[in-house]
mmCIF file of C-alpha atoms in Angstrom:
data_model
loop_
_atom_site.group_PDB
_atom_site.id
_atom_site.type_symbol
_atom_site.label_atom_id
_atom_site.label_comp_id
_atom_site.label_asym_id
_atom_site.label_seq_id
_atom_site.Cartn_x
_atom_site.Cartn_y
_atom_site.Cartn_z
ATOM 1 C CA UNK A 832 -21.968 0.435 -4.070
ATOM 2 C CA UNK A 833 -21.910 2.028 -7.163
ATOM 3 C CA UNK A 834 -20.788 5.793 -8.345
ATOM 4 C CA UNK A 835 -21.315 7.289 -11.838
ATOM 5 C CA UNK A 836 -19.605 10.546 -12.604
ATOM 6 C CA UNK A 837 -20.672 12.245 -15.760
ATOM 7 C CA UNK A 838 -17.194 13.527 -17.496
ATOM 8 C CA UNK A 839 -18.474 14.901 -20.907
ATOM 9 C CA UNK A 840 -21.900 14.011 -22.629
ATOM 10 C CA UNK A 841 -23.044 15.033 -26.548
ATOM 11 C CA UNK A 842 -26.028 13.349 -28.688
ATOM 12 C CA UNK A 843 -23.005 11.241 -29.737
ATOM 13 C CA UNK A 844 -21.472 9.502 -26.562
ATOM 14 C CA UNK A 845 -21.276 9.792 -23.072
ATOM 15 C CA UNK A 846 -17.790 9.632 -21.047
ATOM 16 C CA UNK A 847 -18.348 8.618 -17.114
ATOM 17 C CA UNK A 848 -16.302 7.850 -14.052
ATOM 18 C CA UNK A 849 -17.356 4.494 -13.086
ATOM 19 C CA UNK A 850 -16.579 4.143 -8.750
ATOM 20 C CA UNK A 851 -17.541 0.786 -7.916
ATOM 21 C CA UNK A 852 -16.924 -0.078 -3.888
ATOM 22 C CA UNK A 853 -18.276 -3.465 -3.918
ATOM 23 C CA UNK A 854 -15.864 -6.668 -2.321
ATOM 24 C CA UNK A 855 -18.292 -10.132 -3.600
ATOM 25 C CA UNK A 856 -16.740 -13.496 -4.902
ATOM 26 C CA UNK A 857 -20.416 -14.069 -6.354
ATOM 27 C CA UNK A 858 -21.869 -12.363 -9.431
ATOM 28 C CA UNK A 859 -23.991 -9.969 -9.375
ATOM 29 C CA UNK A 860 -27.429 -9.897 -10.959
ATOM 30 C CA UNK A 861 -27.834 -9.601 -14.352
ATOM 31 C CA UNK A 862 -27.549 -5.687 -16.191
ATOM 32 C CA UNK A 863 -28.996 -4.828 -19.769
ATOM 33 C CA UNK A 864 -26.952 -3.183 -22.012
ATOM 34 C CA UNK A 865 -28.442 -0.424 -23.879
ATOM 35 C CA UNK A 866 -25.806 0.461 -26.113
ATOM 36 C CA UNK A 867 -22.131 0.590 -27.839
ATOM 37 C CA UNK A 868 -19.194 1.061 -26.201
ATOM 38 C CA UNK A 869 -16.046 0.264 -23.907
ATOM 39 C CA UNK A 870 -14.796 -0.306 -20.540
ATOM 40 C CA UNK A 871 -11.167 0.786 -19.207
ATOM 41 C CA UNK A 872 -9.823 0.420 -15.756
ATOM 42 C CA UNK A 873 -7.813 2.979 -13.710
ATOM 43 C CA UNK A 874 -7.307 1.096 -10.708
ATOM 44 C CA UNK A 875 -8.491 -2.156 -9.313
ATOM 45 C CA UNK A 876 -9.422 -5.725 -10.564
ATOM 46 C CA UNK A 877 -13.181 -7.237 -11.260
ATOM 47 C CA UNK A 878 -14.497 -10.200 -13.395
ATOM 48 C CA UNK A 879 -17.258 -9.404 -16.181
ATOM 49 C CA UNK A 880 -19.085 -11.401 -17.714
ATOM 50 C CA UNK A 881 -21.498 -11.507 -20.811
ATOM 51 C CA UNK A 882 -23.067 -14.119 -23.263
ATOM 52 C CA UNK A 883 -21.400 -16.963 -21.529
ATOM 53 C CA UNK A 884 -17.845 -15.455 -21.658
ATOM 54 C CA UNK A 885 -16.075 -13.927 -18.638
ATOM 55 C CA UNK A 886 -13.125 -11.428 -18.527
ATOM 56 C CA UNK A 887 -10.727 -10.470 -15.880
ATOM 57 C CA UNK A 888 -10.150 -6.808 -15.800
ATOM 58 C CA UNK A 889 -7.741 -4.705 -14.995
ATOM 59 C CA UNK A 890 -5.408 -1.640 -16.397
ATOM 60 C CA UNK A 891 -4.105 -4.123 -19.197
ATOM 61 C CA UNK A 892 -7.744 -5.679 -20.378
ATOM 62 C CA UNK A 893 -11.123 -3.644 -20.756
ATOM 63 C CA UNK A 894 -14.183 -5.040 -21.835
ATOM 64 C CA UNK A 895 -16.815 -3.856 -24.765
ATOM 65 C CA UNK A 896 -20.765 -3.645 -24.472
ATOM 66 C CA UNK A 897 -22.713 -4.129 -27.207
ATOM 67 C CA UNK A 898 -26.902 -3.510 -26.908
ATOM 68 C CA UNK A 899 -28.963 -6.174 -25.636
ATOM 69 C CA UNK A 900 -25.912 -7.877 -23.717
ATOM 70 C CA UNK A 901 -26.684 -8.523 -20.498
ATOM 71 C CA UNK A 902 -23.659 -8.031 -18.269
ATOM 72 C CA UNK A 903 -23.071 -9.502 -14.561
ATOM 73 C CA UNK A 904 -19.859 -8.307 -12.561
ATOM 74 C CA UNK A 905 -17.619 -9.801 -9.695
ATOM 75 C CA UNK A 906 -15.273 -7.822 -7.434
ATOM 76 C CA UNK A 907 -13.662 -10.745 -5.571
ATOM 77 C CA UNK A 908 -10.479 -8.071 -4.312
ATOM 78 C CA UNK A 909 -12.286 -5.014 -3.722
ATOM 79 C CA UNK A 910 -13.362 -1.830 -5.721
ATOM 80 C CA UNK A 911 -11.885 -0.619 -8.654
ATOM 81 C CA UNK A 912 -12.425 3.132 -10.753
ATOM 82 C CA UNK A 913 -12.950 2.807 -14.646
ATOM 83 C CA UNK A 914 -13.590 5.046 -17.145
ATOM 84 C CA UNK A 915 -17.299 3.425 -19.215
ATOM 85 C CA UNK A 916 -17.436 5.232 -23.142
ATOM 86 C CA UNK A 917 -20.883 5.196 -24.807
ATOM 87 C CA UNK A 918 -20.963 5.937 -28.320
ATOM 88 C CA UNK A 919 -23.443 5.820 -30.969
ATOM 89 C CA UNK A 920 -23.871 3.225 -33.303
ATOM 90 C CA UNK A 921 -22.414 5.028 -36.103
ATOM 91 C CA UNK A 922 -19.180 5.848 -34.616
ATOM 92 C CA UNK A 923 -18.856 2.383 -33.253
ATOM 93 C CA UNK A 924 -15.408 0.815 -34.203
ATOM 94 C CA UNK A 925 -14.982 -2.313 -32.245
ATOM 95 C CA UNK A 926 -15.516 -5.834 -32.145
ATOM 96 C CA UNK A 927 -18.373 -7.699 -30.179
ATOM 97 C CA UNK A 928 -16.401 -8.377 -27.210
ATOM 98 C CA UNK A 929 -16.446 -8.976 -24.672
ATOM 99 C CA UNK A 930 -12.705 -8.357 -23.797
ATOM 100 C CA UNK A 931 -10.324 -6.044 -24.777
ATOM 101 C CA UNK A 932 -6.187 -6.120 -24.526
ATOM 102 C CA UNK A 933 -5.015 -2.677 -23.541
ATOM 103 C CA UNK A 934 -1.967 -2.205 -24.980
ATOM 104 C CA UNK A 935 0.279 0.851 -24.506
ATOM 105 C CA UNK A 936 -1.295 2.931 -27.309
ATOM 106 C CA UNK A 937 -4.504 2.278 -26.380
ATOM 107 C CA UNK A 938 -3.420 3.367 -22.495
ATOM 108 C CA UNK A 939 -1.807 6.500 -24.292
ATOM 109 C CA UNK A 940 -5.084 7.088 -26.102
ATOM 110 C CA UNK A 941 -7.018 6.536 -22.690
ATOM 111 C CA UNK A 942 -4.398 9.003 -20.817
ATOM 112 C CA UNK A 943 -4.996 11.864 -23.645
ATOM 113 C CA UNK A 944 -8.853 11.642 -23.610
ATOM 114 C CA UNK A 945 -8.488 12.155 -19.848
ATOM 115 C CA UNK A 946 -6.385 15.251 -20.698
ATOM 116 C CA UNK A 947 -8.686 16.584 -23.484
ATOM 117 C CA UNK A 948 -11.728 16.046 -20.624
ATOM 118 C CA UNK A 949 -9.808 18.466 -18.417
ATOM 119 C CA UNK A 950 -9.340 21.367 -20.828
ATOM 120 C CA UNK A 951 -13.225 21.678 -20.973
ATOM 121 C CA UNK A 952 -13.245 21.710 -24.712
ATOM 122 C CA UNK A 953 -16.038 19.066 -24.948
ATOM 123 C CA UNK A 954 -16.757 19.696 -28.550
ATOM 124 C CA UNK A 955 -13.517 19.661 -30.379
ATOM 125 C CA UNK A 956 -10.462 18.267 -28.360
ATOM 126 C CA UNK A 957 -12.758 15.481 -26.192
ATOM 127 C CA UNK A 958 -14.451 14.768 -29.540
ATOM 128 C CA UNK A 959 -11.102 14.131 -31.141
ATOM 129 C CA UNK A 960 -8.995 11.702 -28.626
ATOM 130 C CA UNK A 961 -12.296 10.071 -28.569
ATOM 131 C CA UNK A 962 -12.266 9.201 -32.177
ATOM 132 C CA UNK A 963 -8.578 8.411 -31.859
ATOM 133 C CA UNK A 964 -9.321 6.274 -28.800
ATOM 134 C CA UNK A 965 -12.183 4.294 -30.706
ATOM 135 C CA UNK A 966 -9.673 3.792 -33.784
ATOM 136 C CA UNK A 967 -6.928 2.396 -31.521
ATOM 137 C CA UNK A 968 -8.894 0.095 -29.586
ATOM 138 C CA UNK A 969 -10.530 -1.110 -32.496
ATOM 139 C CA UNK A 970 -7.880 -2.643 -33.733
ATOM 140 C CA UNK A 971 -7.163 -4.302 -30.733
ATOM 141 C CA UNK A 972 -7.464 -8.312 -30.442
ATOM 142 C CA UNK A 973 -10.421 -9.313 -28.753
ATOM 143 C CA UNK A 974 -9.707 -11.663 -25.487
ATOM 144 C CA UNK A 975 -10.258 -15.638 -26.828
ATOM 145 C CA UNK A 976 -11.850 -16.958 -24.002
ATOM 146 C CA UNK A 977 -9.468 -19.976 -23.950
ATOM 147 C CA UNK A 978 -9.543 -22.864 -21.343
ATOM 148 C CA UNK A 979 -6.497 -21.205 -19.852
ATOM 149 C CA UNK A 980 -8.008 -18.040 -19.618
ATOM 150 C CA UNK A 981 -8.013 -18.051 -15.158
ATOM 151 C CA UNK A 982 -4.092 -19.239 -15.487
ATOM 152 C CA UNK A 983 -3.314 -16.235 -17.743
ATOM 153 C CA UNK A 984 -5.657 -13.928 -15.523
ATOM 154 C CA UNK A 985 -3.712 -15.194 -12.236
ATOM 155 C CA UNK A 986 -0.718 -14.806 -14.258
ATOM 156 C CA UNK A 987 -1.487 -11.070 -15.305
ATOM 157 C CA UNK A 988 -2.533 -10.160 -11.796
ATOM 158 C CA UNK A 989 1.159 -11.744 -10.308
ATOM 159 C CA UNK A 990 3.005 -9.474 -13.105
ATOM 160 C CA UNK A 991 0.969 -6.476 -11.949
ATOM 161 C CA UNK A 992 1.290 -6.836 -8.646
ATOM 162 C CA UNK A 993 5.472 -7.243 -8.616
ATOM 163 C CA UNK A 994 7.949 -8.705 -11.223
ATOM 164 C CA UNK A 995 8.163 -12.538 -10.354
ATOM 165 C CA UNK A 996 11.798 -12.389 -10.989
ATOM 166 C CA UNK A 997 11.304 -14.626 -14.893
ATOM 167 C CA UNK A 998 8.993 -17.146 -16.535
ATOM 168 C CA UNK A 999 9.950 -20.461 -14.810
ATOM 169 C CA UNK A 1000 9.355 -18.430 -10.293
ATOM 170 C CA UNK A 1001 6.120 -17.530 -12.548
ATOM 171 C CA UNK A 1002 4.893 -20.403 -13.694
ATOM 172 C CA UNK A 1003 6.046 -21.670 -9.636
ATOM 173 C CA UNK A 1004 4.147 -19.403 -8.203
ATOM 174 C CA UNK A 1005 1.148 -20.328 -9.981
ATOM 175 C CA UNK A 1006 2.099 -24.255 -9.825
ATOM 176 C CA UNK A 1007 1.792 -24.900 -13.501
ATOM 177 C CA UNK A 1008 3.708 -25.775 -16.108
ATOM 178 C CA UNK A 1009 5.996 -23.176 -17.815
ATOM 179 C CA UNK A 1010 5.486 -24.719 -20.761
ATOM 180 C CA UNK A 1011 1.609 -24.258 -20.933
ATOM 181 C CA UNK A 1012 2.191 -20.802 -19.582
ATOM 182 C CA UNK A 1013 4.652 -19.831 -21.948
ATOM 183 C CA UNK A 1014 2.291 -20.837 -24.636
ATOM 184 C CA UNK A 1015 -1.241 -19.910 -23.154
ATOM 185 C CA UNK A 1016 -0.572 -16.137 -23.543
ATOM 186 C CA UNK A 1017 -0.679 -15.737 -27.006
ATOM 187 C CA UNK A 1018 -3.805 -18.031 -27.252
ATOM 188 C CA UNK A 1019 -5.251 -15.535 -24.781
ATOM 189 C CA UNK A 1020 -4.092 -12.174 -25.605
ATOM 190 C CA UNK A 1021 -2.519 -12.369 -28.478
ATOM 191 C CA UNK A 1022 1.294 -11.333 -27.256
ATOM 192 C CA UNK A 1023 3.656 -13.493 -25.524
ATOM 193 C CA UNK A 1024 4.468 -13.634 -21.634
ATOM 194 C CA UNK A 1025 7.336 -11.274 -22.420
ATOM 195 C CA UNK A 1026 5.603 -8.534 -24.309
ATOM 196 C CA UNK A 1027 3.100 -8.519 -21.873
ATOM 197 C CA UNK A 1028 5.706 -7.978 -18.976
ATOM 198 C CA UNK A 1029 6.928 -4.940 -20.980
ATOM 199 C CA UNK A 1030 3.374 -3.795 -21.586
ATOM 200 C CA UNK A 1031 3.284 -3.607 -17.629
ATOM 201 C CA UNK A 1032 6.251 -2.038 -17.394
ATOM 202 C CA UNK A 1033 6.022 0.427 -19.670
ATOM 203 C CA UNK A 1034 2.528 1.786 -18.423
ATOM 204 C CA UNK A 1035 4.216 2.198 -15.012
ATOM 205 C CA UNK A 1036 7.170 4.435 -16.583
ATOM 206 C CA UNK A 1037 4.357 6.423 -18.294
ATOM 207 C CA UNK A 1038 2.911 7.051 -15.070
ATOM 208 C CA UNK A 1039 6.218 8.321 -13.550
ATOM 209 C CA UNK A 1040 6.852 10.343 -16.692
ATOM 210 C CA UNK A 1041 3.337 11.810 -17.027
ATOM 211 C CA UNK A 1042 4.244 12.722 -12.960
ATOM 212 C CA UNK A 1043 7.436 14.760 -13.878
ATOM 213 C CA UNK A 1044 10.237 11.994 -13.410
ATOM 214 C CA UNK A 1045 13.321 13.417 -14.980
ATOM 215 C CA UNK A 1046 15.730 10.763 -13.982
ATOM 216 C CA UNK A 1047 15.388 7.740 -16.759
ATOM 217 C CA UNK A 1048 18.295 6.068 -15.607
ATOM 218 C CA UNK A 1049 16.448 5.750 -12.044
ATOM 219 C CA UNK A 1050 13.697 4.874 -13.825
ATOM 220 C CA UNK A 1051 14.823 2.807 -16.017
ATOM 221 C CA UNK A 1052 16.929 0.487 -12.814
ATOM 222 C CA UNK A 1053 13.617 1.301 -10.492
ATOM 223 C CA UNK A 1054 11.385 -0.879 -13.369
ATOM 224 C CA UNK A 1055 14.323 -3.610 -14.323
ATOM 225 C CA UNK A 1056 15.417 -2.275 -17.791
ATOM 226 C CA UNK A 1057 18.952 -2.940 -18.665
ATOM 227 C CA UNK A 1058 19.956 0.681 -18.783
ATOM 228 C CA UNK A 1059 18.119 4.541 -19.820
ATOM 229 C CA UNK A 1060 18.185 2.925 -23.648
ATOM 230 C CA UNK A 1061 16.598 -0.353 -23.101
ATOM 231 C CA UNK A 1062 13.948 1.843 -21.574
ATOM 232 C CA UNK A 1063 13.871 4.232 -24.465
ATOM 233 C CA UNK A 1064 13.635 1.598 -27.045
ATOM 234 C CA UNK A 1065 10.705 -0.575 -25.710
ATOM 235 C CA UNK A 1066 9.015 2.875 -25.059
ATOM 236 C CA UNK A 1067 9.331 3.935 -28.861
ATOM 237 C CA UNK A 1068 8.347 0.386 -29.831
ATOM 238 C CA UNK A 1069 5.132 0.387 -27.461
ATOM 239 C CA UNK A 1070 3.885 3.493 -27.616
ATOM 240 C CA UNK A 1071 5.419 5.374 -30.582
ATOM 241 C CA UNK A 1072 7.203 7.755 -28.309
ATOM 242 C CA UNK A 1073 10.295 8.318 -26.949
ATOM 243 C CA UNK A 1074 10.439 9.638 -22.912
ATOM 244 C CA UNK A 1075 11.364 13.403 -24.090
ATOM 245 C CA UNK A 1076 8.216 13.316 -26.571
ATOM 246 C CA UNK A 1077 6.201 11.856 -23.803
ATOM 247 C CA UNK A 1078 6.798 14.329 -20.784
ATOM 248 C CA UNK A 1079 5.770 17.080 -23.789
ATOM 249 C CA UNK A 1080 2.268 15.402 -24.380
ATOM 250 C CA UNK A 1081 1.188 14.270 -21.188
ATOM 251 C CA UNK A 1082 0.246 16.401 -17.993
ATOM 252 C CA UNK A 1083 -0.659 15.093 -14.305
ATOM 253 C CA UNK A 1084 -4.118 15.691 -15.012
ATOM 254 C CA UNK A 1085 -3.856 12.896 -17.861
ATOM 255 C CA UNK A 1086 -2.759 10.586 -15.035
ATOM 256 C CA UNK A 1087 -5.198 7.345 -14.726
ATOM 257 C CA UNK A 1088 -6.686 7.254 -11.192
ATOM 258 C CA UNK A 1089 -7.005 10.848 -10.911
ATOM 259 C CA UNK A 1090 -10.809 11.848 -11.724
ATOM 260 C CA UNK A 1091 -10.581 14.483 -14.451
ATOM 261 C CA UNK A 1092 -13.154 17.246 -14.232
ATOM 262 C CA UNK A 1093 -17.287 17.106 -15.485
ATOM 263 C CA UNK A 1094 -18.681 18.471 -18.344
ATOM 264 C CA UNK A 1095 -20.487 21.521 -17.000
ATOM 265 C CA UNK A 1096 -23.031 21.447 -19.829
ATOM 266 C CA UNK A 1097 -24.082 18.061 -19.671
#
C-alpha cells in the first residue's frame, strides 16, 4: 500500500511524502515516469529498479527519474517513508540515474528543505533549499552499477544497522573477502569503506543535534569518535559545519522521519 502526501506544489515542482507499507521480495509491476526528478529516503530500505539497473535504497542512496523510465520497486524488509521531488525540465540539474549517493550535504540540504516546507513560505524559502538541494545533489556521483553492487548494498545495510566493530568482522559477516570489499566501495559509490562509515555516523549525530543534544562528548563516545574533536572535525569536513553552527540551523521539525506540514494552497 501506497500513501502520497502533497508537501508544497508550484507550476515548477512538486514536493510529496512518499508512505509505502508494502513487505514483497518480488518486483512490482512496471511504473511510467512522467517526469524529472529525485528520490530520498527517511526511513526504511527498498530496491528500484529502471532501464536494466537496480539500486538499493536507503538514507545514504536515493534514486533519480527521468521521463519515459519505467520504474519497478521491491520492499524485501518492509515499508519505508521518502521524500519524491518533481521538477521541471528547466530546473533539472542531475544526471540520468538511476542512483544517487547521499552524502552529508546533500542530507543537510534534504533536512533544510524539510524545514523551509514547515514555515509555509512555499514561494520563497521552499523555492530556495530546493534550488540548493538540486545543486548539491547534482554534483553527486551517480551509483555504477558494478558486479559488486549486492556486496556493497549488504555491506551498507550492516553499517546502518550497527558498527561491525572494523573492515576485516565486516567483510566476516558478509563472508567475503576484505580485500574485494575494501576495494568494491569506491567502484560503487565513489568513497571508500571508511568515509562511508563516517557518512553514517555523522547523519546520526545530526539527528541528535537537530533533537537538542548538548552533550558532544556523549555524543561523540555514544557514535565511536575518539573524543568531542574527532567528532567536530569529521562534522566540519562532511557537512561544512561545526556542531554549534549546526544546532543554530536546524530545528526538530527539519528532522527526517517526521512528516513536515502540506502546502495549503496546493
Amino acid at each position: 500500500m501506497r500513501t502520497t502526501t502533497v508537501l508544497a506544489r508550484r507550476p515548477g515542482f512538486g514536493i510529496d511524502v512518499v508512505t509505502c507499507r508494502d513487505d514483497h521480495t518480488g518486483w512490482s509491476k512496471p511504473e511510467p515516469r512522467a517526469g524529472f526528478g529525485f528520490v530520498l529516503a527517511w526511513r526504511g530500505r527498498f530496491r528500484f529498479s529502471s532501464g536494466g539497473r537496480e539500486v538499493d535504497v536507503d538514507r545514504t542512496v536515493g534514486y533519480v527519474t527521468v521521463p519515459g523510465a519505467e520504474e519497478r520497486f521491491s520492499h524485501p524488509v518492509g515499508g519505508d517513508v521518502c521524500t519524491s521531488v518533481a521538477v521541471a525540465p528547466e530546473l533539472w540539474r542531475g544526471s540520468d540515474g538511476p542512483g544517487l549517493y547521499v552524502d552529508a550535504r546533500v542530507d543537510l540540504a534534504h533536512r533544510r528543505l524539510l524545514a523551509a516546507v514547515h514555515s509555509g513560505d512555499v514561494d520563497y524559502a521552499v523555492v530556495d533549499e530546493l534550488l540548493r538541494l538540486l545543486v548539491v545533489a547534482g554534483r553527486r556521483a551517480v551509483l555504477s552499477g558494478a558486479r559488486d553492487s549486492t556486496m556493497v548494498a549488504d555491506a551498507r545495510a550492516a553499517i546502518l544497522a550497527e558498527d561491525p566493530g572494523g573492515l576485516l568482522p565486516l567483510a566476516g559477516k558478509l563472508g567475503v573477502s576484505p580485500y574485494r570489499l575494501s576495494r568494491a566501495f569506491p567502484r560503487e559509490l565513489g568513497i571508500s569503506v571508511t568515509q562511508y562509515r563516517n557518512r553514517v555516523r555523522v547523519s546520526k549525530a545530526v539527528d541528535r543535534i537537530a533533537e537538542g543534544e548538548r552533550d558532544l562528548a556523549g555524543l561523540a563516545a555514544d557514535l565511536g569518535f575518539a573524543d568531542q574533536a574527532h567528532l567536530s572535525r569529521v562534522l566540519k569536513a562532511q557537512v561544512g559545519r561545526t556542531p554549534g553552527a549546526l544546532r543554530a540551523l536546524l530545528q526538530e521539525s527539519s528532522r527526517p522521519g517526521r512528516e513536515p506540514r502540506r502546502d495549503s494552497s496546493a
